[in-house]
PDB file of C-alpha atoms in Angstrom:
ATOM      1  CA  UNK A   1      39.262 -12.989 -55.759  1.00  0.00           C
ATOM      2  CA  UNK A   2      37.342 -10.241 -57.482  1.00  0.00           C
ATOM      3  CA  UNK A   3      35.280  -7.982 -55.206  1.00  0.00           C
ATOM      4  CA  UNK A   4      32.134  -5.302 -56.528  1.00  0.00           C
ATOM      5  CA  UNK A   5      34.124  -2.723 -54.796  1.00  0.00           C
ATOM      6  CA  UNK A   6      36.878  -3.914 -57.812  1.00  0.00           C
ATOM      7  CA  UNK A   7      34.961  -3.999 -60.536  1.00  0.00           C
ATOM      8  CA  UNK A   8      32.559  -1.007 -59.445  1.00  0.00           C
ATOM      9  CA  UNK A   9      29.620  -3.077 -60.461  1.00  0.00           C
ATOM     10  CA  UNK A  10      27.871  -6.242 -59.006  1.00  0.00           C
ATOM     11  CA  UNK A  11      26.529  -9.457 -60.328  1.00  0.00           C
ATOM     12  CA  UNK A  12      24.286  -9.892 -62.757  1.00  0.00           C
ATOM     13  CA  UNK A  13      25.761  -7.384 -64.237  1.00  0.00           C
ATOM     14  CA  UNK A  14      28.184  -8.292 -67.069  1.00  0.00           C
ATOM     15  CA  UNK A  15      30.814  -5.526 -66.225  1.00  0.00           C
ATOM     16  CA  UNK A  16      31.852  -7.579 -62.702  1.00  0.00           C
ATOM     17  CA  UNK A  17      32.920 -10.336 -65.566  1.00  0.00           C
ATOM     18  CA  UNK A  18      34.404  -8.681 -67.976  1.00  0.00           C
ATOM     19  CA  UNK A  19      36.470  -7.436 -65.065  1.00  0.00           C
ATOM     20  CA  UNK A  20      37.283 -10.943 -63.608  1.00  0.00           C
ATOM     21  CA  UNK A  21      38.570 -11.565 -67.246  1.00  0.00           C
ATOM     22  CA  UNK A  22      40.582  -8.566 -67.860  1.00  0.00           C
ATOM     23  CA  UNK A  23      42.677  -9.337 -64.419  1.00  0.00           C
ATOM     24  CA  UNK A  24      42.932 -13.005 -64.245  1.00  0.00           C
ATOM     25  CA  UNK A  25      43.882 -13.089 -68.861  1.00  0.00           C
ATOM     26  CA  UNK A  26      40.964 -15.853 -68.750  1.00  0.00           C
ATOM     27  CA  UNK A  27      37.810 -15.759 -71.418  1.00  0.00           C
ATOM     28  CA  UNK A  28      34.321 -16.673 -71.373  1.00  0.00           C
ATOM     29  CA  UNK A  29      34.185 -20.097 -73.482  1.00  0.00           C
ATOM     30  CA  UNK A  30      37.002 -21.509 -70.819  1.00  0.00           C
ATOM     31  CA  UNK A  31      35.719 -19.784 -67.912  1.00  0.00           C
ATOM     32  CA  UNK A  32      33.345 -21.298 -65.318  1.00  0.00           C
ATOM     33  CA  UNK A  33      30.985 -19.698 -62.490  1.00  0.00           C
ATOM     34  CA  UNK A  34      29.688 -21.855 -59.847  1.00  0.00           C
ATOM     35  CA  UNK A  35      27.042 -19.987 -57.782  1.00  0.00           C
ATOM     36  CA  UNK A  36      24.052 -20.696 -55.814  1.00  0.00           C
ATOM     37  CA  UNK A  37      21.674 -17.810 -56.777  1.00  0.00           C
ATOM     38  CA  UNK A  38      20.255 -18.850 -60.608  1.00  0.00           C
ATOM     39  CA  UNK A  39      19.227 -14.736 -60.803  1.00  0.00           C
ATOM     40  CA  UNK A  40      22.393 -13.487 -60.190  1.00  0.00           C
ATOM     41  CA  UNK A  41      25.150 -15.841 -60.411  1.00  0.00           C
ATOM     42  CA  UNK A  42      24.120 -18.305 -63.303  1.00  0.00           C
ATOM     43  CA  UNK A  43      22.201 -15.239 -65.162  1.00  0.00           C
ATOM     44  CA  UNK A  44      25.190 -13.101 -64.735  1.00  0.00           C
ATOM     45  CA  UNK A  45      27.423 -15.795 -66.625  1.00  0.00           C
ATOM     46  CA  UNK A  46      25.457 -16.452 -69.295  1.00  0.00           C
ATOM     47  CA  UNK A  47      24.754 -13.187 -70.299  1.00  0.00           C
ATOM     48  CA  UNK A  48      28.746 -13.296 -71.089  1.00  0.00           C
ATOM     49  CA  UNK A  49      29.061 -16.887 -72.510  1.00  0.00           C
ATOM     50  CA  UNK A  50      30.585 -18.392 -69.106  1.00  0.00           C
ATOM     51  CA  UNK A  51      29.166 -22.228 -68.528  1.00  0.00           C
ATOM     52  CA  UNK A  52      27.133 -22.336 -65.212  1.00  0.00           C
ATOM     53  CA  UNK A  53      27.095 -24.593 -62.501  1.00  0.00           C
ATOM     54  CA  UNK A  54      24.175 -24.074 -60.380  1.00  0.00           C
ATOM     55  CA  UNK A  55      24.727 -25.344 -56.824  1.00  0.00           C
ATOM     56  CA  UNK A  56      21.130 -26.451 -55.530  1.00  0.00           C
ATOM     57  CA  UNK A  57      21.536 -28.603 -52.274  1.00  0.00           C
ATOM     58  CA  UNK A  58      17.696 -29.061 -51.752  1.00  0.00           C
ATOM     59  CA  UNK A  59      16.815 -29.868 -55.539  1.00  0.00           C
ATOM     60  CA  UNK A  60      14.519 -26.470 -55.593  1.00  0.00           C
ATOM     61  CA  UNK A  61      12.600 -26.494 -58.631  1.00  0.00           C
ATOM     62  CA  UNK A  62      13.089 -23.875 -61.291  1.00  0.00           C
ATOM     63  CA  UNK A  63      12.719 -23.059 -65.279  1.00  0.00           C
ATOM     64  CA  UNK A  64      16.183 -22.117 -66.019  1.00  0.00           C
ATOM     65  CA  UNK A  65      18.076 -24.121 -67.862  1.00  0.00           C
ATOM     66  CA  UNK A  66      22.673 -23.785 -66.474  1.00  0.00           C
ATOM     67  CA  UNK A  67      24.805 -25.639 -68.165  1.00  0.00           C
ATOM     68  CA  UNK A  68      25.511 -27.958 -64.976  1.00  0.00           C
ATOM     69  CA  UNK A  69      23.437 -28.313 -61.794  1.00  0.00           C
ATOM     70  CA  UNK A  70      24.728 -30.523 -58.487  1.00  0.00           C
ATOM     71  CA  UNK A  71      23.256 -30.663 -55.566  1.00  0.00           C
ATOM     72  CA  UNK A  72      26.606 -31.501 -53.862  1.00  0.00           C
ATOM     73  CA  UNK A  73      29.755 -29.762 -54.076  1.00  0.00           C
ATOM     74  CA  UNK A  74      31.907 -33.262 -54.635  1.00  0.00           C
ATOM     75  CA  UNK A  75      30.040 -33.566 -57.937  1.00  0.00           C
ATOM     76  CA  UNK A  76      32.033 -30.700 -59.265  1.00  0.00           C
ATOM     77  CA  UNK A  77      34.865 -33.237 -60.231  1.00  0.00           C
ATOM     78  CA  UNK A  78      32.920 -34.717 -62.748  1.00  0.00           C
ATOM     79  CA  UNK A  79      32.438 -31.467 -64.310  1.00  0.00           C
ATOM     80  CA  UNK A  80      36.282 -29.349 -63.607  1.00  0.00           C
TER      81      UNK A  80
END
């Protein structure tokens, strides 16, 4: 787990990534962020080439385009 207090920076903000990478050896193209919030967690990851699953129980509309979007968390196992 990777905290703000960590990384001394908070998503959107590519630094909390670039962080997660540096301590966990992963990289962007292989790395995936599954969030709920399409302004902070699935703008945060594509601002550092990370895929994006955008978790959006109640089918909210929107105009962003993440790489995945479920609207229940079993769906994931089509996508991991």
């Amino acid at each position: 787990m990777i905290t703000s207090e960590q990384a001394m920076s908070m998503k959107p903000q590519p630094e909390i990534f670039k962080y997660a990478f540096q301590q966990t050896g992963a990289e962007s193209h292989n790395s995936l962020m599954i969030g709920d919030a399409l302004d902070i967690d699935v703008l945060g990851a594509a601002r550092v080439g990370m895929d994006q699953v955008y978790f959006n129980p109640h089918s909210n509309p929107h105009t962003d385009y993440p790489t995945y979007e479920i609207s229940c968390l079993s769906a994931l196992k089509n996508i991991v």
